């Protein structure tokens, strides 16, 4: 009797402790999101106070097409998907490579590890400006190095050229985020039992084979978590593109597109529709990953 | 023979390791060097690495013209304020989830993490409207609130993973000895929770310091922190690469110092506790 009384009191106080956080998150995420979803079905604009419900017209209509017939939106979708796939793939491969290199003890490893962390710890806008400077067509270091090493015939206008701008942005993201992958993989590597390697070495198995047959399968769960996190993050990418090329169509992601509609064109209804589609896409992918892949996102907690 | 092989291998690994470190660090080094050049030297071909006339002029110009200190103070106020407010809300929540887990605890954690997946543009207009209607636009108070809310999931999550590691048996023992709830918290739990709270605090300051979506979109001038200053940095008279580099160095210097002392916490927090 006394025990259950005590338990109930504990549960009650636990709820009191939780309430502020739940309330804050509901206010920060739930309510604004709900409003965005509502705006997506209206013709609201920031310049005009009145608005009305127009159903799915922002998404598709026979008059001016809507989002689904907007070439710019499709380009933004394409850019986002290209950016996500290419950058996450490169970051995964390079991250595993770097993790393997940093897993071996060598002199100054602690310093190197800290240095590797820096690109990832500094603000993205600063990285964007730094790289904007290094990629400058006339005075940038990249063109200068490329020419003196004979890799480039003539200076390339990296950010102005629509063919190279997105590639350059992918490169900057790879520079910034590969350390994240490397550190996650490194942590997984360091938890592997060393005697497996001993056994493989004594059996005279080639290191490459050991990597594909032993190491990779063992670190796969950790690697999957990292890839999923990065992938979901990349789908929302905004600050790198916005800081490097502003509203340039050739690098515009879905987030940048939505911001332009919402802020520059003050077209709340249309922009909200674009934001809503992005949200739905991320939400569906998250749910799919969580259920189908049965990946334990909370794996670190144990 | 065997020994030469291992020494050689060791040398190879050392070279590879340092090559990776230097390559990744190079852009920051280059910005650092550019920040000490005159604008003319910054665009010289071929670029000079060390042999130029080092000057502090850019740092002085940035400070004069862009009002570095005002932006820096905004950054400090916003990151410390949102962190303090966030801890105030997050500590009780993480505490109760770690020590009084119910059937719903897991659901709450998942729901909380999923809000972190939310694209920021998805809530941009409603939040802008709230700011406009309440007069929070371009105020530090507004940014403190928004950044606190944005980072709340990660703070709660991190604290939860730390608190979970505090063994429950110690609480039992304290209770057996007749400790009241208040005493239990002050003498037993608090000392064990301090390291976790300190790590979370450091990480959150860095996250708030780096934030650029909301700080750019919700400020114009008064409340703009360093990230907003960098994002909008331009110079009225043509070339500004060395000045931009100096401004960038000034914006990341505090992070580099803090990051150095909190490497482990940074990794743990940014990977949602997956790496310890």
Coordinates of C-alpha atoms in Angstrom, one line a residue:
Chain A
X1 CA 0.0 0.0 0.0
X2 CA 2.7 2.4 1.0
X3 CA 4.8 1.3 -1.9
X4 CA 2.1 2.0 -4.5
X5 CA 1.5 5.4 -2.9
X6 CA 5.1 6.2 -3.2
X7 CA 5.2 5.0 -6.8
X8 CA 2.3 7.1 -7.7
X9 CA 3.8 10.2 -6.1
X10 CA 7.0 9.5 -8.0
X11 CA 5.2 9.2 -11.3
X12 CA 3.3 12.4 -10.6
X13 CA 6.5 14.4 -9.8
X14 CA 8.1 12.9 -12.9
X15 CA 5.3 14.3 -15.0
X16 CA 5.6 17.7 -13.4
X17 CA 9.3 17.6 -14.3
X18 CA 8.6 16.5 -17.9
X19 CA 5.8 19.0 -18.5
X20 CA 7.9 22.1 -19.3
X21 CA 9.9 20.3 -21.9
X22 CA 6.9 18.7 -23.5
X23 CA 5.1 22.0 -23.6
X24 CA 8.1 23.8 -25.0
X25 CA 8.6 21.3 -27.8
X26 CA 4.9 21.3 -28.6
X27 CA 5.0 25.0 -28.9
X28 CA 8.2 25.1 -30.9
X29 CA 7.5 22.2 -33.2
X30 CA 3.9 21.2 -33.2
X31 CA 2.0 24.5 -33.4
X32 CA 4.2 26.3 -36.0
X33 CA 4.3 23.1 -38.1
X34 CA 0.5 22.8 -38.0
X35 CA 0.2 26.4 -39.1
X36 CA 2.6 25.8 -42.0
X37 CA 0.6 22.8 -43.1
X38 CA -2.5 24.9 -43.0
X39 CA -0.9 27.8 -44.9
X40 CA 0.1 25.3 -47.6
X41 CA -3.6 25.0 -48.5
X42 CA -4.2 28.8 -48.6
X43 CA -3.3 31.7 -50.8
X44 CA -1.8 33.6 -47.8
X45 CA 0.9 36.2 -48.5
X46 CA 2.9 38.4 -46.2
X47 CA 1.8 41.6 -48.0
X48 CA -1.9 40.9 -47.8
X49 CA -3.7 40.2 -44.5
X50 CA -6.7 38.3 -45.8
X51 CA -6.4 34.8 -47.2
X52 CA -8.6 31.9 -48.1
X53 CA -8.5 28.2 -48.3
X54 CA -7.7 27.0 -51.9
X55 CA -7.3 23.3 -51.4
X56 CA -4.5 21.6 -53.3
X57 CA -4.1 24.5 -55.7
X58 CA -0.6 25.3 -54.5
X59 CA 0.5 21.8 -55.2
X60 CA -1.3 21.4 -58.5
X61 CA -3.9 23.3 -60.5
X62 CA -4.9 23.6 -64.1
X63 CA -4.4 27.4 -64.2
X64 CA -0.7 28.0 -63.5
X65 CA 0.4 24.5 -62.7
X66 CA 1.4 24.7 -59.0
X67 CA 4.4 23.2 -57.4
X68 CA 4.3 20.0 -59.3
X69 CA 4.6 21.8 -62.6
X70 CA 7.2 24.3 -61.3
X71 CA 10.5 23.7 -63.1
X72 CA 12.4 25.5 -60.4
X73 CA 10.9 23.3 -57.7
X74 CA 11.8 20.2 -59.6
X75 CA 15.3 21.5 -60.0
X76 CA 15.5 22.1 -56.3
X77 CA 14.3 18.5 -55.7
X78 CA 17.0 17.2 -58.1
X79 CA 19.7 19.4 -56.5
X80 CA 18.7 18.2 -53.0
X81 CA 18.8 14.5 -54.0
X82 CA 22.0 14.9 -55.9
X83 CA 23.6 16.7 -53.0
X84 CA 22.4 14.2 -50.5
X85 CA 23.5 11.1 -52.4
X86 CA 26.8 12.3 -53.6
X87 CA 27.9 14.0 -50.4
X88 CA 26.8 11.2 -48.1
X89 CA 28.4 8.5 -50.3
X90 CA 31.7 10.4 -50.4
X91 CA 31.6 11.2 -46.7
X92 CA 31.0 7.6 -45.9
X93 CA 33.8 6.2 -48.0
X94 CA 36.3 8.9 -47.0
X95 CA 35.1 8.7 -43.4
X96 CA 35.8 5.0 -43.2
X97 CA 39.2 5.5 -44.8
X98 CA 40.2 8.2 -42.4
X99 CA 38.9 6.3 -39.4
X100 CA 41.0 3.3 -40.4
X101 CA 44.1 5.5 -40.7
X102 CA 43.4 7.2 -37.3
X103 CA 42.8 3.8 -35.7
X104 CA 46.5 2.9 -35.9
X105 CA 48.6 4.5 -33.2
X106 CA 51.1 7.0 -34.4
X107 CA 53.0 10.0 -33.1
X108 CA 50.8 13.0 -32.6
X109 CA 47.5 11.2 -33.1
X110 CA 45.8 13.2 -30.5
X111 CA 46.7 16.4 -32.2
X112 CA 45.6 15.1 -35.6
X113 CA 42.3 14.0 -34.2
X114 CA 41.6 17.4 -32.7
X115 CA 42.6 19.1 -36.0
X116 CA 40.2 16.9 -37.9
X117 CA 37.4 18.0 -35.7
X118 CA 37.8 21.7 -36.4
X119 CA 36.1 21.9 -39.8
X120 CA 33.1 20.4 -38.2
X121 CA 33.0 22.5 -35.1
X122 CA 33.1 25.9 -36.8
X123 CA 30.0 27.7 -38.1
X124 CA 28.9 26.7 -41.6
X125 CA 28.6 30.3 -42.7
X126 CA 32.3 30.7 -41.9
X127 CA 33.3 27.6 -43.9
X128 CA 31.2 28.8 -46.8
X129 CA 33.0 32.2 -46.8
X130 CA 36.5 30.5 -46.4
X131 CA 35.8 28.2 -49.4
X132 CA 34.2 31.0 -51.4
X133 CA 37.5 32.7 -51.1
X134 CA 39.6 29.7 -51.9
X135 CA 37.4 28.9 -54.9
X136 CA 37.4 32.5 -56.3
X137 CA 37.9 32.4 -60.0
X138 CA 40.6 35.0 -60.3
X139 CA 42.4 35.1 -57.0
X140 CA 41.5 31.8 -55.4
X141 CA 44.1 29.3 -54.2
X142 CA 42.3 26.3 -55.7
X143 CA 42.7 27.6 -59.3
X144 CA 46.3 28.6 -58.6
X145 CA 47.2 25.2 -57.2
X146 CA 45.3 23.4 -59.9
X147 CA 47.1 25.3 -62.7
X148 CA 50.6 25.0 -61.2
X149 CA 50.1 21.3 -60.7
X150 CA 48.9 21.0 -64.3
X151 CA 45.4 19.8 -63.3
X152 CA 43.7 22.8 -64.8
X153 CA 44.3 24.5 -68.2
X154 CA 42.7 27.7 -67.2
X155 CA 41.0 29.2 -64.1
X156 CA 37.6 27.8 -63.5
X157 CA 34.7 30.1 -62.2
X158 CA 33.6 27.4 -59.8
X159 CA 30.7 29.2 -58.2
X160 CA 29.5 31.0 -61.2
X161 CA 29.4 28.0 -63.5
X162 CA 26.2 26.0 -63.0
X163 CA 28.0 22.8 -63.9
X164 CA 30.6 23.1 -61.2
X165 CA 28.8 25.1 -58.5
X166 CA 26.9 22.1 -57.0
X167 CA 30.1 20.0 -57.2
X168 CA 32.0 22.7 -55.3
X169 CA 29.3 22.8 -52.7
X170 CA 29.4 19.0 -52.3
X171 CA 33.2 19.3 -51.9
X172 CA 32.9 21.8 -49.1
X173 CA 30.3 19.7 -47.4
X174 CA 32.5 16.7 -47.7
X175 CA 35.4 18.7 -46.1
X176 CA 33.1 19.8 -43.3
X177 CA 31.3 16.5 -42.5
X178 CA 33.7 13.7 -43.3
X179 CA 35.2 14.2 -39.8
X180 CA 31.8 13.4 -38.3
X181 CA 31.7 10.1 -40.2
X182 CA 35.3 9.3 -39.3
X183 CA 34.7 9.9 -35.6
X184 CA 31.6 7.7 -35.5
X185 CA 33.4 4.9 -37.4
X186 CA 36.5 5.3 -35.3
X187 CA 34.4 4.8 -32.1
X188 CA 32.9 1.7 -33.6
X189 CA 36.4 0.4 -34.7
X190 CA 37.8 0.9 -31.2
X191 CA 35.1 -1.3 -29.7
X192 CA 36.0 -4.3 -31.9
X193 CA 37.8 -7.1 -30.2
X194 CA 41.5 -7.1 -31.2
X195 CA 41.9 -10.9 -31.1
X196 CA 40.0 -11.3 -34.4
X197 CA 42.7 -9.3 -36.1
X198 CA 45.4 -11.3 -34.4
X199 CA 43.7 -14.5 -35.7
X200 CA 43.4 -13.2 -39.2
X201 CA 47.0 -12.1 -39.2
X202 CA 48.2 -15.5 -38.1
X203 CA 46.1 -17.2 -40.7
X204 CA 47.9 -14.9 -43.2
X205 CA 44.7 -13.3 -44.6
X206 CA 45.2 -10.2 -46.7
X207 CA 44.3 -7.0 -44.9
X208 CA 41.9 -5.9 -47.7
X209 CA 40.0 -9.2 -47.3
X210 CA 40.0 -8.8 -43.5
X211 CA 38.5 -5.3 -44.0
X212 CA 35.6 -6.5 -46.2
X213 CA 35.0 -9.8 -44.4
X214 CA 35.5 -8.9 -40.8
X215 CA 35.7 -5.1 -40.1
X216 CA 33.0 -3.8 -42.4
X217 CA 30.3 -6.3 -41.2
X218 CA 31.1 -5.5 -37.6
X219 CA 30.9 -1.8 -37.9
X220 CA 27.9 -1.8 -40.2
X221 CA 25.3 -0.9 -37.5
X222 CA 27.2 2.1 -36.4
X223 CA 27.9 3.1 -40.0
X224 CA 24.2 2.8 -40.9
X225 CA 23.2 5.2 -38.0
X226 CA 25.8 7.7 -39.2
X227 CA 24.6 7.5 -42.8
X228 CA 21.0 7.9 -41.8
X229 CA 21.7 10.9 -39.7
X230 CA 23.7 12.5 -42.4
X231 CA 21.2 11.7 -45.1
X232 CA 18.3 13.2 -43.2
X233 CA 20.4 16.2 -42.4
X234 CA 21.5 16.7 -46.0
X235 CA 17.9 16.6 -47.2
X236 CA 17.3 19.8 -45.2
X237 CA 20.5 21.4 -46.3
X238 CA 20.3 25.2 -46.3
X239 CA 23.1 27.3 -44.9
X240 CA 26.0 26.1 -47.1
X241 CA 24.1 26.8 -50.3
X242 CA 22.6 30.0 -49.1
X243 CA 25.9 31.4 -47.9
X244 CA 27.8 30.4 -51.0
X245 CA 25.4 31.0 -53.8
X246 CA 22.3 32.7 -52.3
X247 CA 19.3 32.0 -54.5
X248 CA 21.2 30.6 -57.5
X249 CA 18.9 28.1 -59.2
X250 CA 21.7 25.6 -60.1
X251 CA 22.5 25.0 -56.4
X252 CA 19.1 25.7 -54.8
X253 CA 17.9 23.0 -52.4
X254 CA 14.4 22.5 -51.3
X255 CA 15.0 24.5 -48.1
X256 CA 16.4 27.4 -50.1
X257 CA 13.5 27.3 -52.5
X258 CA 11.0 27.4 -49.7
X259 CA 12.8 30.3 -48.0
X260 CA 12.9 32.3 -51.3
X261 CA 9.2 31.9 -51.8
X262 CA 8.4 32.7 -48.2
X263 CA 10.7 35.6 -47.5
X264 CA 11.8 37.1 -50.9
X265 CA 8.5 36.7 -52.7
X266 CA 6.4 36.8 -49.6
X267 CA 4.3 34.1 -51.0
X268 CA 3.3 32.3 -47.8
X269 CA 0.9 29.8 -49.3
X270 CA 3.2 28.6 -52.0
X271 CA 6.3 28.6 -49.9
X272 CA 4.4 26.7 -47.1
X273 CA 3.4 24.1 -49.7
X274 CA 7.0 23.6 -50.7
X275 CA 8.1 23.4 -47.0
X276 CA 5.2 21.0 -46.3
X277 CA 6.4 18.7 -49.1
X278 CA 9.9 18.8 -47.8
X279 CA 8.7 18.0 -44.3
X280 CA 6.5 15.1 -45.5
X281 CA 9.5 13.7 -47.5
X282 CA 11.8 13.8 -44.5
X283 CA 9.1 12.4 -42.2
X284 CA 8.3 9.5 -44.5
X285 CA 11.9 8.7 -44.9
X286 CA 12.6 8.8 -41.2
X287 CA 9.6 6.6 -40.5
X288 CA 10.6 4.2 -43.2
X289 CA 14.1 3.9 -41.9
X290 CA 13.0 3.4 -38.3
X291 CA 10.5 0.7 -39.1
X292 CA 11.9 -1.1 -42.2
X293 CA 15.6 -0.9 -41.4
X294 CA 14.9 -1.5 -37.7
X295 CA 17.9 0.6 -37.1
X296 CA 18.3 1.6 -33.5
X297 CA 18.7 5.3 -33.6
X298 CA 18.9 5.2 -29.8
X299 CA 21.7 2.7 -30.0
X300 CA 24.1 4.8 -28.1
X301 CA 21.9 4.9 -25.0
X302 CA 21.8 1.2 -24.2
Chain B
X1 CA 64.5 -7.4 -40.3
X2 CA 61.2 -7.7 -38.7
X3 CA 61.9 -4.6 -36.8
X4 CA 62.7 -2.5 -39.9
X5 CA 59.4 -3.6 -41.3
X6 CA 57.5 -2.4 -38.3
X7 CA 59.4 0.9 -38.1
X8 CA 58.7 1.5 -41.8
X9 CA 55.1 0.7 -41.4
X10 CA 54.9 3.0 -38.4
X11 CA 56.5 5.8 -40.5
X12 CA 53.9 5.3 -43.3
X13 CA 51.0 5.5 -40.8
X14 CA 52.4 8.6 -39.2
X15 CA 52.8 10.2 -42.6
X16 CA 49.3 9.3 -43.7
X17 CA 47.8 10.4 -40.4
X18 CA 49.5 13.8 -40.5
X19 CA 48.7 14.2 -44.2
X20 CA 45.0 13.8 -43.4
X21 CA 45.1 16.2 -40.5
X22 CA 47.0 18.8 -42.5
X23 CA 44.7 18.6 -45.5
X24 CA 41.6 19.0 -43.4
X25 CA 43.1 21.8 -41.4
X26 CA 44.6 23.7 -44.4
X27 CA 41.6 25.9 -45.3
X28 CA 41.6 27.3 -41.8
X29 CA 45.3 27.8 -41.9
X30 CA 44.9 29.6 -45.2
X31 CA 42.2 31.9 -43.8
X32 CA 44.5 32.6 -40.8
X33 CA 47.3 33.6 -43.1
X34 CA 45.1 35.7 -45.4
X35 CA 43.8 37.6 -42.4
X36 CA 47.4 39.0 -41.8
X37 CA 47.9 40.1 -45.4
X38 CA 47.1 43.4 -47.0
X39 CA 44.3 43.2 -49.5
X40 CA 46.9 43.6 -52.3
X41 CA 49.0 40.7 -51.0
X42 CA 45.9 38.5 -50.6
X43 CA 45.3 38.5 -54.3
X44 CA 48.9 38.3 -55.4
X45 CA 49.9 35.6 -57.8
X46 CA 51.6 33.3 -57.0
X47 CA 50.1 33.4 -53.5
X48 CA 52.7 33.8 -50.7
X49 CA 52.5 31.5 -47.8
X50 CA 54.8 33.0 -45.1
X51 CA 56.9 35.6 -46.6
X52 CA 54.7 38.7 -46.7
X53 CA 54.5 41.7 -44.5
X54 CA 52.3 40.6 -41.6
X55 CA 49.9 43.2 -40.6
X56 CA 47.2 43.6 -38.0
X57 CA 45.4 46.2 -40.0
X58 CA 42.5 43.9 -41.0
X59 CA 41.6 43.1 -37.4
X60 CA 41.5 46.8 -36.6
X61 CA 39.4 47.6 -39.6
X62 CA 36.9 44.8 -38.9
X63 CA 36.5 46.0 -35.4
X64 CA 36.0 49.6 -36.4
X65 CA 33.7 49.2 -39.3
X66 CA 31.7 46.1 -38.5
X67 CA 31.4 46.7 -34.8
X68 CA 32.9 43.3 -33.9
X69 CA 32.4 43.7 -30.2
X70 CA 28.8 44.4 -30.4
X71 CA 28.2 41.3 -32.5
X72 CA 30.5 39.3 -30.2
X73 CA 28.5 40.4 -27.2
X74 CA 25.3 39.4 -28.9
X75 CA 26.8 35.9 -29.6
X76 CA 27.9 35.5 -26.0
X77 CA 24.5 36.6 -24.6
X78 CA 22.5 34.5 -27.1
X79 CA 24.6 31.3 -26.6
X80 CA 24.9 31.6 -22.9
X81 CA 21.2 32.7 -22.4
X82 CA 19.8 29.9 -24.6
X83 CA 22.0 27.3 -22.9
X84 CA 21.0 28.4 -19.4
X85 CA 17.3 28.5 -20.3
X86 CA 17.6 25.1 -22.1
X87 CA 19.3 23.5 -19.1
X88 CA 16.6 24.8 -16.8
X89 CA 13.9 23.0 -18.8
X90 CA 16.0 20.0 -19.8
X91 CA 17.5 18.9 -16.5
X92 CA 14.2 18.1 -14.8
X93 CA 12.9 16.4 -17.9
X94 CA 16.0 14.2 -18.5
X95 CA 16.1 13.5 -14.7
X96 CA 12.6 12.2 -14.5
X97 CA 13.0 10.1 -17.7
X98 CA 16.3 8.6 -16.4
X99 CA 15.1 7.8 -12.9
X100 CA 11.4 7.3 -13.2
X101 CA 11.1 5.6 -16.6
X102 CA 7.5 4.8 -17.6
X103 CA 6.1 2.9 -20.5
X104 CA 6.0 6.2 -22.4
X105 CA 9.6 7.3 -21.8
X106 CA 10.8 5.7 -25.0
X107 CA 8.0 7.2 -27.1
X108 CA 8.7 10.6 -25.6
X109 CA 12.4 10.3 -26.5
X110 CA 11.7 9.2 -30.0
X111 CA 9.2 12.0 -30.5
X112 CA 11.6 14.5 -29.1
X113 CA 14.4 13.3 -31.5
X114 CA 12.1 13.4 -34.4
X115 CA 11.5 17.1 -33.9
X116 CA 15.2 17.5 -34.6
X117 CA 14.5 16.1 -38.1
X118 CA 12.1 18.9 -38.8
X119 CA 13.4 21.2 -41.6
X120 CA 13.7 24.7 -40.2
X121 CA 11.9 26.3 -43.1
X122 CA 8.9 24.2 -42.1
X123 CA 8.3 26.5 -39.1
X124 CA 9.8 29.7 -40.5
X125 CA 6.7 31.7 -41.3
X126 CA 4.7 30.9 -38.2
X127 CA 7.7 31.8 -36.0
X128 CA 8.4 34.9 -38.0
X129 CA 4.7 35.9 -37.5
X130 CA 4.9 35.3 -33.8
X131 CA 8.0 37.4 -33.6
X132 CA 6.4 40.2 -35.6
X133 CA 3.3 40.2 -33.4
X134 CA 5.1 40.1 -30.1
X135 CA 7.9 42.6 -31.0
X136 CA 10.6 39.9 -30.6
X137 CA 12.0 40.6 -34.0
X138 CA 15.7 41.5 -33.9
X139 CA 15.9 41.1 -30.1
X140 CA 18.3 39.0 -28.2
X141 CA 15.4 37.7 -26.1
X142 CA 13.7 36.3 -29.2
X143 CA 16.9 34.5 -30.3
X144 CA 17.5 33.1 -26.9
X145 CA 14.1 31.6 -26.9
X146 CA 14.2 30.2 -30.4
X147 CA 17.7 28.7 -30.1
X148 CA 16.8 27.2 -26.8
X149 CA 13.8 25.5 -28.4
X150 CA 15.9 24.3 -31.4
X151 CA 18.6 22.7 -29.3
X152 CA 16.3 21.4 -26.6
X153 CA 16.0 17.9 -28.0
X154 CA 19.8 17.4 -28.1
X155 CA 20.2 18.8 -24.6
X156 CA 17.6 16.5 -23.1
X157 CA 18.9 13.6 -25.0
X158 CA 22.5 14.2 -23.9
X159 CA 21.6 14.7 -20.3
X160 CA 19.5 11.6 -20.4
X161 CA 22.4 9.5 -21.6
X162 CA 24.6 10.9 -18.8
X163 CA 21.9 10.5 -16.1
X164 CA 21.2 7.0 -17.1
X165 CA 24.7 6.0 -16.1
X166 CA 24.2 7.1 -12.5
X167 CA 23.6 3.8 -10.7
X168 CA 20.2 3.6 -9.0
X169 CA 21.6 1.5 -6.2
X170 CA 23.3 4.5 -4.7
X171 CA 19.9 6.2 -4.4
X172 CA 18.5 3.1 -2.7
X173 CA 21.4 3.2 -0.2
X174 CA 20.9 6.9 0.5
X175 CA 17.2 6.3 1.0
X176 CA 17.9 3.4 3.4
X177 CA 20.0 5.7 5.4
X178 CA 17.0 8.0 5.7
X179 CA 17.9 10.7 3.2
X180 CA 14.9 12.8 2.1
X181 CA 14.3 13.6 -1.5
X182 CA 15.9 17.0 -1.1
X183 CA 19.0 15.6 0.5
X184 CA 19.1 12.8 -2.0
X185 CA 19.3 15.4 -4.8
X186 CA 21.8 17.8 -3.2
X187 CA 24.2 15.3 -1.7
X188 CA 24.0 12.3 -3.9
X189 CA 22.7 13.0 -7.3
X190 CA 24.0 16.5 -8.0
X191 CA 27.7 15.8 -7.5
X192 CA 27.4 12.8 -9.9
X193 CA 25.4 14.8 -12.5
X194 CA 27.8 17.8 -12.6
X195 CA 30.2 16.4 -15.3
X196 CA 27.3 15.5 -17.6
X197 CA 25.7 18.9 -17.2
X198 CA 29.0 20.6 -17.8
X199 CA 29.5 18.7 -21.0
X200 CA 26.0 19.5 -22.2
X201 CA 26.5 23.1 -21.4
X202 CA 29.7 23.4 -23.4
X203 CA 28.3 21.6 -26.4
X204 CA 25.1 23.7 -26.4
X205 CA 27.1 26.9 -26.2
X206 CA 29.0 25.9 -29.3
X207 CA 25.8 24.8 -31.2
X208 CA 24.1 28.1 -30.4
X209 CA 27.2 30.1 -31.3
X210 CA 27.3 28.4 -34.7
X211 CA 23.6 28.7 -35.5
X212 CA 23.0 30.8 -38.7
X213 CA 19.5 30.0 -40.0
X214 CA 17.5 31.8 -37.3
X215 CA 20.1 34.4 -36.4
X216 CA 20.2 35.6 -40.1
X217 CA 16.5 35.5 -40.7
X218 CA 15.3 36.9 -37.4
X219 CA 17.8 39.8 -36.9
X220 CA 18.5 42.9 -38.9
X221 CA 21.1 44.8 -36.8
X222 CA 20.6 45.2 -33.1
X223 CA 20.6 41.5 -32.1
X224 CA 22.8 40.1 -34.9
X225 CA 25.5 37.8 -33.6
X226 CA 28.8 37.0 -35.3
X227 CA 27.4 34.3 -37.6
X228 CA 24.9 36.9 -39.0
X229 CA 27.8 39.4 -39.3
X230 CA 29.9 37.0 -41.4
X231 CA 26.9 35.9 -43.5
X232 CA 26.3 39.5 -44.5
X233 CA 29.9 40.6 -44.6
X234 CA 30.8 42.9 -47.5
X235 CA 32.9 45.9 -47.9
X236 CA 31.9 49.2 -49.6
X237 CA 35.2 49.5 -51.5
X238 CA 36.0 46.5 -53.6
X239 CA 38.4 44.0 -52.2
X240 CA 37.7 42.6 -48.8
X241 CA 39.2 39.1 -48.7
X242 CA 41.7 39.8 -45.9
X243 CA 39.1 41.6 -43.9
X244 CA 36.7 38.8 -44.4
X245 CA 39.4 36.4 -43.3
X246 CA 40.1 38.4 -40.2
X247 CA 36.4 38.6 -39.4
X248 CA 36.1 34.8 -39.8
X249 CA 39.0 34.2 -37.5
X250 CA 37.5 36.4 -34.9
X251 CA 34.2 34.6 -35.2
X252 CA 35.7 31.1 -34.8
X253 CA 38.4 31.9 -32.2
X254 CA 36.2 31.4 -29.2
X255 CA 34.9 28.1 -30.7
X256 CA 38.5 26.8 -31.3
X257 CA 39.4 27.5 -27.7
X258 CA 36.3 26.0 -26.2
X259 CA 36.3 23.1 -28.7
X260 CA 39.8 22.2 -27.7
X261 CA 38.8 21.7 -24.1
X262 CA 35.6 19.9 -24.9
X263 CA 36.5 17.7 -27.8
X264 CA 35.0 14.6 -26.3
X265 CA 31.7 16.3 -25.3
X266 CA 31.4 17.9 -28.7
X267 CA 31.7 14.5 -30.4
X268 CA 29.3 12.9 -28.0
X269 CA 26.7 15.6 -28.3
X270 CA 26.8 16.1 -32.1
X271 CA 26.4 12.3 -32.6
X272 CA 23.4 12.2 -30.2
X273 CA 25.4 10.3 -27.7
X274 CA 26.3 7.5 -30.1
X275 CA 30.0 8.2 -29.6
X276 CA 31.4 8.4 -26.0

